[in-house]
Amino acid sequence: MLSKKLEKALNNQIRIEAESSQVYLSMASWAEVKGLEGVAGFMYRHSDEERMHMLKLVKYVNERGGHANISDLKAPETEFGTLTKMLQELYDHEVFVSQSINELVHVTLEEKDYATHNFLQWYVAEQLEEEALARTVLDKINLIGNDKGGLYLFDRDIQQLTVESAASDNGGEQF
Ligand SMILES: [Fe+2]
Ligand SMILES: [Fe+2]
């Protein structure tokens, strides 16, 4: 049985994952309208992954005798200015989510809930990979700057970019 404190913290993470999915869906739509099909595809996939992160938490909370709450969500921005700004926001958002997971892991230790501590290790590892992936795309776009040809290739190549390939870009290590 989950403690009330941990149940509340897990429900908070459920909302954060759902909001992440919405933010990335909004980025996908913005990129699609701008004609950046590769970026749009990448962000649509990322949005689906965040929904999967949310669902995994929902099922876990309910399995452990809690009640996963599905709440209303903060509306995401609809305009992102430039692709560089959008990718910076993506990176910042992943860093924010990592911090939130860390705090959640801290609560499991306070509550001495080692099953949930163990369950959350998947999220800890996933956040390392997602931060690395966001860092990779941000570094690439910063290199390209305003070069139109570079942007064209970036939009084409990002379709192939996944968490796994970004990890191998970094020498196959999760640092
Ligand atoms: Fe996530
Ligand atoms: Fe994420």
PDB file of C-alpha atoms and ligand atoms in Angstrom:
ATOM      1  CA  MET A   1       0.000   0.000   0.000  1.00  0.00           C
ATOM      2  CA  LEU A   2       1.310   3.436  -0.938  1.00  0.00           C
ATOM      3  CA  SER A   3       1.554   6.092   1.752  1.00  0.00           C
ATOM      4  CA  LYS A   4      -0.663   9.131   1.176  1.00  0.00           C
ATOM      5  CA  LYS A   5       2.391  11.331   0.783  1.00  0.00           C
ATOM      6  CA  LEU A   6       3.908   9.109  -1.904  1.00  0.00           C
ATOM      7  CA  GLU A   7       0.561   8.667  -3.661  1.00  0.00           C
ATOM      8  CA  LYS A   8       0.279  12.448  -3.883  1.00  0.00           C
ATOM      9  CA  ALA A   9       3.836  12.774  -5.211  1.00  0.00           C
ATOM     10  CA  LEU A  10       3.209  10.061  -7.828  1.00  0.00           C
ATOM     11  CA  ASN A  11      -0.009  11.773  -8.893  1.00  0.00           C
ATOM     12  CA  ASN A  12       1.956  14.976  -9.317  1.00  0.00           C
ATOM     13  CA  GLN A  13       4.367  13.133 -11.627  1.00  0.00           C
ATOM     14  CA  ILE A  14       1.413  11.721 -13.587  1.00  0.00           C
ATOM     15  CA  ARG A  15       0.308  15.294 -14.269  1.00  0.00           C
ATOM     16  CA  ILE A  16       3.851  16.349 -15.249  1.00  0.00           C
ATOM     17  CA  GLU A  17       4.175  13.481 -17.747  1.00  0.00           C
ATOM     18  CA  ALA A  18       0.745  14.308 -19.211  1.00  0.00           C
ATOM     19  CA  GLU A  19       1.683  17.976 -19.507  1.00  0.00           C
ATOM     20  CA  SER A  20       4.987  17.002 -21.160  1.00  0.00           C
ATOM     21  CA  SER A  21       3.023  15.017 -23.722  1.00  0.00           C
ATOM     22  CA  GLN A  22       0.855  18.078 -24.408  1.00  0.00           C
ATOM     23  CA  VAL A  23       3.850  20.439 -24.666  1.00  0.00           C
ATOM     24  CA  TYR A  24       5.541  18.118 -27.187  1.00  0.00           C
ATOM     25  CA  LEU A  25       2.325  17.651 -29.132  1.00  0.00           C
ATOM     26  CA  SER A  26       2.072  21.427 -29.411  1.00  0.00           C
ATOM     27  CA  MET A  27       5.704  21.599 -30.595  1.00  0.00           C
ATOM     28  CA  ALA A  28       4.951  18.876 -33.181  1.00  0.00           C
ATOM     29  CA  SER A  29       1.991  20.807 -34.506  1.00  0.00           C
ATOM     30  CA  TRP A  30       3.961  24.076 -34.644  1.00  0.00           C
ATOM     31  CA  ALA A  31       6.814  22.364 -36.538  1.00  0.00           C
ATOM     32  CA  GLU A  32       4.385  20.709 -38.944  1.00  0.00           C
ATOM     33  CA  VAL A  33       2.785  24.068 -39.804  1.00  0.00           C
ATOM     34  CA  LYS A  34       6.285  25.503 -40.393  1.00  0.00           C
ATOM     35  CA  GLY A  35       6.971  22.712 -42.935  1.00  0.00           C
ATOM     36  CA  LEU A  36       9.499  20.983 -40.678  1.00  0.00           C
ATOM     37  CA  GLU A  37       8.175  17.478 -41.221  1.00  0.00           C
ATOM     38  CA  GLY A  38      11.131  15.665 -39.706  1.00  0.00           C
ATOM     39  CA  VAL A  39      11.027  17.740 -36.526  1.00  0.00           C
ATOM     40  CA  ALA A  40       7.255  17.299 -36.363  1.00  0.00           C
ATOM     41  CA  GLY A  41       7.577  13.503 -36.616  1.00  0.00           C
ATOM     42  CA  PHE A  42      10.247  13.503 -33.926  1.00  0.00           C
ATOM     43  CA  MET A  43       8.065  15.568 -31.575  1.00  0.00           C
ATOM     44  CA  TYR A  44       4.903  13.514 -32.262  1.00  0.00           C
ATOM     45  CA  ARG A  45       6.868  10.396 -31.269  1.00  0.00           C
ATOM     46  CA  HIS A  46       8.215  12.127 -28.193  1.00  0.00           C
ATOM     47  CA  SER A  47       4.701  13.165 -27.206  1.00  0.00           C
ATOM     48  CA  ASP A  48       3.566   9.513 -27.447  1.00  0.00           C
ATOM     49  CA  GLU A  49       6.481   8.457 -25.232  1.00  0.00           C
ATOM     50  CA  GLU A  50       5.466  10.931 -22.537  1.00  0.00           C
ATOM     51  CA  ARG A  51       1.948   9.537 -22.611  1.00  0.00           C
ATOM     52  CA  MET A  52       3.434   6.072 -22.146  1.00  0.00           C
ATOM     53  CA  HIS A  53       5.446   7.365 -19.144  1.00  0.00           C
ATOM     54  CA  MET A  54       2.201   8.715 -17.699  1.00  0.00           C
ATOM     55  CA  LEU A  55       0.273   5.453 -18.260  1.00  0.00           C
ATOM     56  CA  LYS A  56       2.994   3.367 -16.629  1.00  0.00           C
ATOM     57  CA  LEU A  57       2.639   5.533 -13.500  1.00  0.00           C
ATOM     58  CA  VAL A  58      -1.175   5.377 -13.574  1.00  0.00           C
ATOM     59  CA  LYS A  59      -1.101   1.564 -13.645  1.00  0.00           C
ATOM     60  CA  TYR A  60       1.530   1.389 -10.917  1.00  0.00           C
ATOM     61  CA  VAL A  61      -0.364   3.666  -8.514  1.00  0.00           C
ATOM     62  CA  ASN A  62      -3.591   1.688  -8.984  1.00  0.00           C
ATOM     63  CA  GLU A  63      -1.806  -1.659  -8.627  1.00  0.00           C
ATOM     64  CA  ARG A  64      -0.351  -0.557  -5.318  1.00  0.00           C
ATOM     65  CA  GLY A  65      -3.746   0.290  -3.843  1.00  0.00           C
ATOM     66  CA  GLY A  66      -3.655   4.009  -4.621  1.00  0.00           C
ATOM     67  CA  HIS A  67      -5.862   5.992  -6.963  1.00  0.00           C
ATOM     68  CA  ALA A  68      -4.221   7.581  -9.976  1.00  0.00           C
ATOM     69  CA  ASN A  69      -5.898  10.945 -10.511  1.00  0.00           C
ATOM     70  CA  ILE A  70      -6.410  12.243 -14.026  1.00  0.00           C
ATOM     71  CA  SER A  71      -6.474  15.989 -13.677  1.00  0.00           C
ATOM     72  CA  ASP A  72      -6.821  19.001 -15.902  1.00  0.00           C
ATOM     73  CA  LEU A  73      -3.588  20.189 -17.509  1.00  0.00           C
ATOM     74  CA  LYS A  74      -1.848  23.474 -18.067  1.00  0.00           C
ATOM     75  CA  ALA A  75      -2.317  24.565 -21.676  1.00  0.00           C
ATOM     76  CA  PRO A  76       0.975  24.502 -23.582  1.00  0.00           C
ATOM     77  CA  GLU A  77       2.346  27.414 -25.584  1.00  0.00           C
ATOM     78  CA  THR A  78       1.302  27.315 -29.224  1.00  0.00           C
ATOM     79  CA  GLU A  79       4.117  29.476 -30.660  1.00  0.00           C
ATOM     80  CA  PHE A  80       7.809  28.713 -30.214  1.00  0.00           C
ATOM     81  CA  GLY A  81       9.504  31.510 -32.161  1.00  0.00           C
ATOM     82  CA  THR A  82      12.384  29.707 -33.842  1.00  0.00           C
ATOM     83  CA  LEU A  83      13.436  26.079 -34.059  1.00  0.00           C
ATOM     84  CA  THR A  84      16.473  26.826 -31.886  1.00  0.00           C
ATOM     85  CA  LYS A  85      14.222  28.332 -29.200  1.00  0.00           C
ATOM     86  CA  MET A  86      11.874  25.372 -29.414  1.00  0.00           C
ATOM     87  CA  LEU A  87      14.716  22.875 -28.980  1.00  0.00           C
ATOM     88  CA  GLN A  88      16.094  24.895 -26.063  1.00  0.00           C
ATOM     89  CA  GLU A  89      12.655  24.651 -24.450  1.00  0.00           C
ATOM     90  CA  LEU A  90      12.635  20.915 -25.086  1.00  0.00           C
ATOM     91  CA  TYR A  91      15.982  20.557 -23.319  1.00  0.00           C
ATOM     92  CA  ASP A  92      14.961  22.797 -20.402  1.00  0.00           C
ATOM     93  CA  HIS A  93      11.749  20.828 -20.030  1.00  0.00           C
ATOM     94  CA  GLU A  94      13.603  17.507 -19.829  1.00  0.00           C
ATOM     95  CA  VAL A  95      15.920  18.952 -17.168  1.00  0.00           C
ATOM     96  CA  PHE A  96      12.846  20.078 -15.205  1.00  0.00           C
ATOM     97  CA  VAL A  97      11.325  16.580 -15.472  1.00  0.00           C
ATOM     98  CA  SER A  98      14.587  14.989 -14.284  1.00  0.00           C
ATOM     99  CA  GLN A  99      14.541  17.230 -11.196  1.00  0.00           C
ATOM    100  CA  SER A 100      10.970  16.250 -10.522  1.00  0.00           C
ATOM    101  CA  ILE A 101      11.841  12.520 -10.790  1.00  0.00           C
ATOM    102  CA  ASN A 102      14.748  13.061  -8.387  1.00  0.00           C
ATOM    103  CA  GLU A 103      12.428  14.642  -5.837  1.00  0.00           C
ATOM    104  CA  LEU A 104      10.010  11.762  -6.253  1.00  0.00           C
ATOM    105  CA  VAL A 105      12.799   9.239  -5.631  1.00  0.00           C
ATOM    106  CA  HIS A 106      13.689  11.220  -2.510  1.00  0.00           C
ATOM    107  CA  VAL A 107      10.120  10.809  -1.202  1.00  0.00           C
ATOM    108  CA  THR A 108      10.322   7.007  -1.672  1.00  0.00           C
ATOM    109  CA  LEU A 109      13.362   6.973   0.635  1.00  0.00           C
ATOM    110  CA  GLU A 110      11.647   9.181   3.216  1.00  0.00           C
ATOM    111  CA  GLU A 111       8.653   6.849   3.142  1.00  0.00           C
ATOM    112  CA  LYS A 112      10.880   3.741   3.101  1.00  0.00           C
ATOM    113  CA  ASP A 113       8.977   2.430   0.048  1.00  0.00           C
ATOM    114  CA  TYR A 114      11.672   0.399  -1.667  1.00  0.00           C
ATOM    115  CA  ALA A 115       9.317  -1.175  -4.214  1.00  0.00           C
ATOM    116  CA  THR A 116       8.452   2.274  -5.580  1.00  0.00           C
ATOM    117  CA  HIS A 117      12.106   3.269  -5.325  1.00  0.00           C
ATOM    118  CA  ASN A 118      12.938   0.280  -7.507  1.00  0.00           C
ATOM    119  CA  PHE A 119      10.070   1.012  -9.929  1.00  0.00           C
ATOM    120  CA  LEU A 120      11.317   4.590 -10.402  1.00  0.00           C
ATOM    121  CA  GLN A 121      14.821   3.524 -11.438  1.00  0.00           C
ATOM    122  CA  TRP A 122      13.459   3.018 -14.961  1.00  0.00           C
ATOM    123  CA  TYR A 123      12.481   6.723 -14.995  1.00  0.00           C
ATOM    124  CA  VAL A 124      15.878   7.782 -13.667  1.00  0.00           C
ATOM    125  CA  ALA A 125      17.620   5.936 -16.526  1.00  0.00           C
ATOM    126  CA  GLU A 126      15.084   7.183 -19.086  1.00  0.00           C
ATOM    127  CA  GLN A 127      15.630  10.806 -18.030  1.00  0.00           C
ATOM    128  CA  LEU A 128      19.397  10.477 -18.501  1.00  0.00           C
ATOM    129  CA  GLU A 129      18.793   9.284 -22.060  1.00  0.00           C
ATOM    130  CA  GLU A 130      16.161  11.890 -22.863  1.00  0.00           C
ATOM    131  CA  GLU A 131      18.338  14.717 -21.565  1.00  0.00           C
ATOM    132  CA  ALA A 132      21.222  13.399 -23.698  1.00  0.00           C
ATOM    133  CA  LEU A 133      18.972  13.236 -26.765  1.00  0.00           C
ATOM    134  CA  ALA A 134      17.643  16.782 -26.233  1.00  0.00           C
ATOM    135  CA  ARG A 135      21.227  18.011 -25.702  1.00  0.00           C
ATOM    136  CA  THR A 136      22.294  16.320 -28.967  1.00  0.00           C
ATOM    137  CA  VAL A 137      19.600  17.993 -31.078  1.00  0.00           C
ATOM    138  CA  LEU A 138      20.205  21.360 -29.398  1.00  0.00           C
ATOM    139  CA  ASP A 139      23.964  21.138 -30.089  1.00  0.00           C
ATOM    140  CA  LYS A 140      23.250  20.252 -33.728  1.00  0.00           C
ATOM    141  CA  ILE A 141      20.885  23.164 -34.304  1.00  0.00           C
ATOM    142  CA  ASN A 142      23.297  25.572 -32.604  1.00  0.00           C
ATOM    143  CA  LEU A 143      26.003  24.434 -35.035  1.00  0.00           C
ATOM    144  CA  ILE A 144      23.722  24.987 -38.026  1.00  0.00           C
ATOM    145  CA  GLY A 145      22.552  28.457 -36.988  1.00  0.00           C
ATOM    146  CA  ASN A 146      20.678  30.155 -39.845  1.00  0.00           C
ATOM    147  CA  ASP A 147      22.084  28.007 -42.638  1.00  0.00           C
ATOM    148  CA  LYS A 148      19.094  26.930 -44.795  1.00  0.00           C
ATOM    149  CA  GLY A 149      20.843  23.915 -46.324  1.00  0.00           C
ATOM    150  CA  GLY A 150      21.894  22.767 -42.873  1.00  0.00           C
ATOM    151  CA  LEU A 151      18.343  23.127 -41.637  1.00  0.00           C
ATOM    152  CA  TYR A 152      17.076  21.014 -44.532  1.00  0.00           C
ATOM    153  CA  LEU A 153      19.500  18.206 -43.630  1.00  0.00           C
ATOM    154  CA  PHE A 154      18.726  18.567 -39.929  1.00  0.00           C
ATOM    155  CA  ASP A 155      15.014  18.162 -40.618  1.00  0.00           C
ATOM    156  CA  ARG A 156      15.731  15.065 -42.693  1.00  0.00           C
ATOM    157  CA  ASP A 157      18.169  13.476 -40.210  1.00  0.00           C
ATOM    158  CA  ILE A 158      16.146  14.071 -37.054  1.00  0.00           C
ATOM    159  CA  GLN A 159      13.650  11.469 -38.299  1.00  0.00           C
ATOM    160  CA  GLN A 160      16.262   8.778 -37.677  1.00  0.00           C
ATOM    161  CA  LEU A 161      17.227  10.112 -34.268  1.00  0.00           C
ATOM    162  CA  THR A 162      16.105   8.050 -31.303  1.00  0.00           C
ATOM    163  CA  VAL A 163      17.198   7.776 -27.688  1.00  0.00           C
ATOM    164  CA  GLU A 164      19.333   4.747 -28.663  1.00  0.00           C
ATOM    165  CA  SER A 165      21.163   6.449 -31.535  1.00  0.00           C
ATOM    166  CA  ALA A 166      21.874   9.564 -29.441  1.00  0.00           C
ATOM    167  CA  ALA A 167      23.385   7.325 -26.768  1.00  0.00           C
ATOM    168  CA  SER A 168      25.713   5.747 -29.339  1.00  0.00           C
ATOM    169  CA  ASP A 169      26.638   9.265 -30.562  1.00  0.00           C
ATOM    170  CA  ASN A 170      27.945   9.773 -27.056  1.00  0.00           C
ATOM    171  CA  GLY A 171      30.144   6.676 -27.383  1.00  0.00           C
ATOM    172  CA  GLY A 172      27.388   4.303 -26.294  1.00  0.00           C
ATOM    173  CA  GLU A 173      27.739   5.488 -22.710  1.00  0.00           C
ATOM    174  CA  GLN A 174      25.084   7.051 -20.545  1.00  0.00           C
ATOM    175  CA  PHE A 175      27.966   8.973 -19.011  1.00  0.00           C
TER     176      PHE A 175
HETATM  177 FE    FE B   1       8.668  11.507 -19.409  1.00  0.00          FE
HETATM  178 FE    FE B   2      10.787  13.165 -21.561  1.00  0.00          FE
END
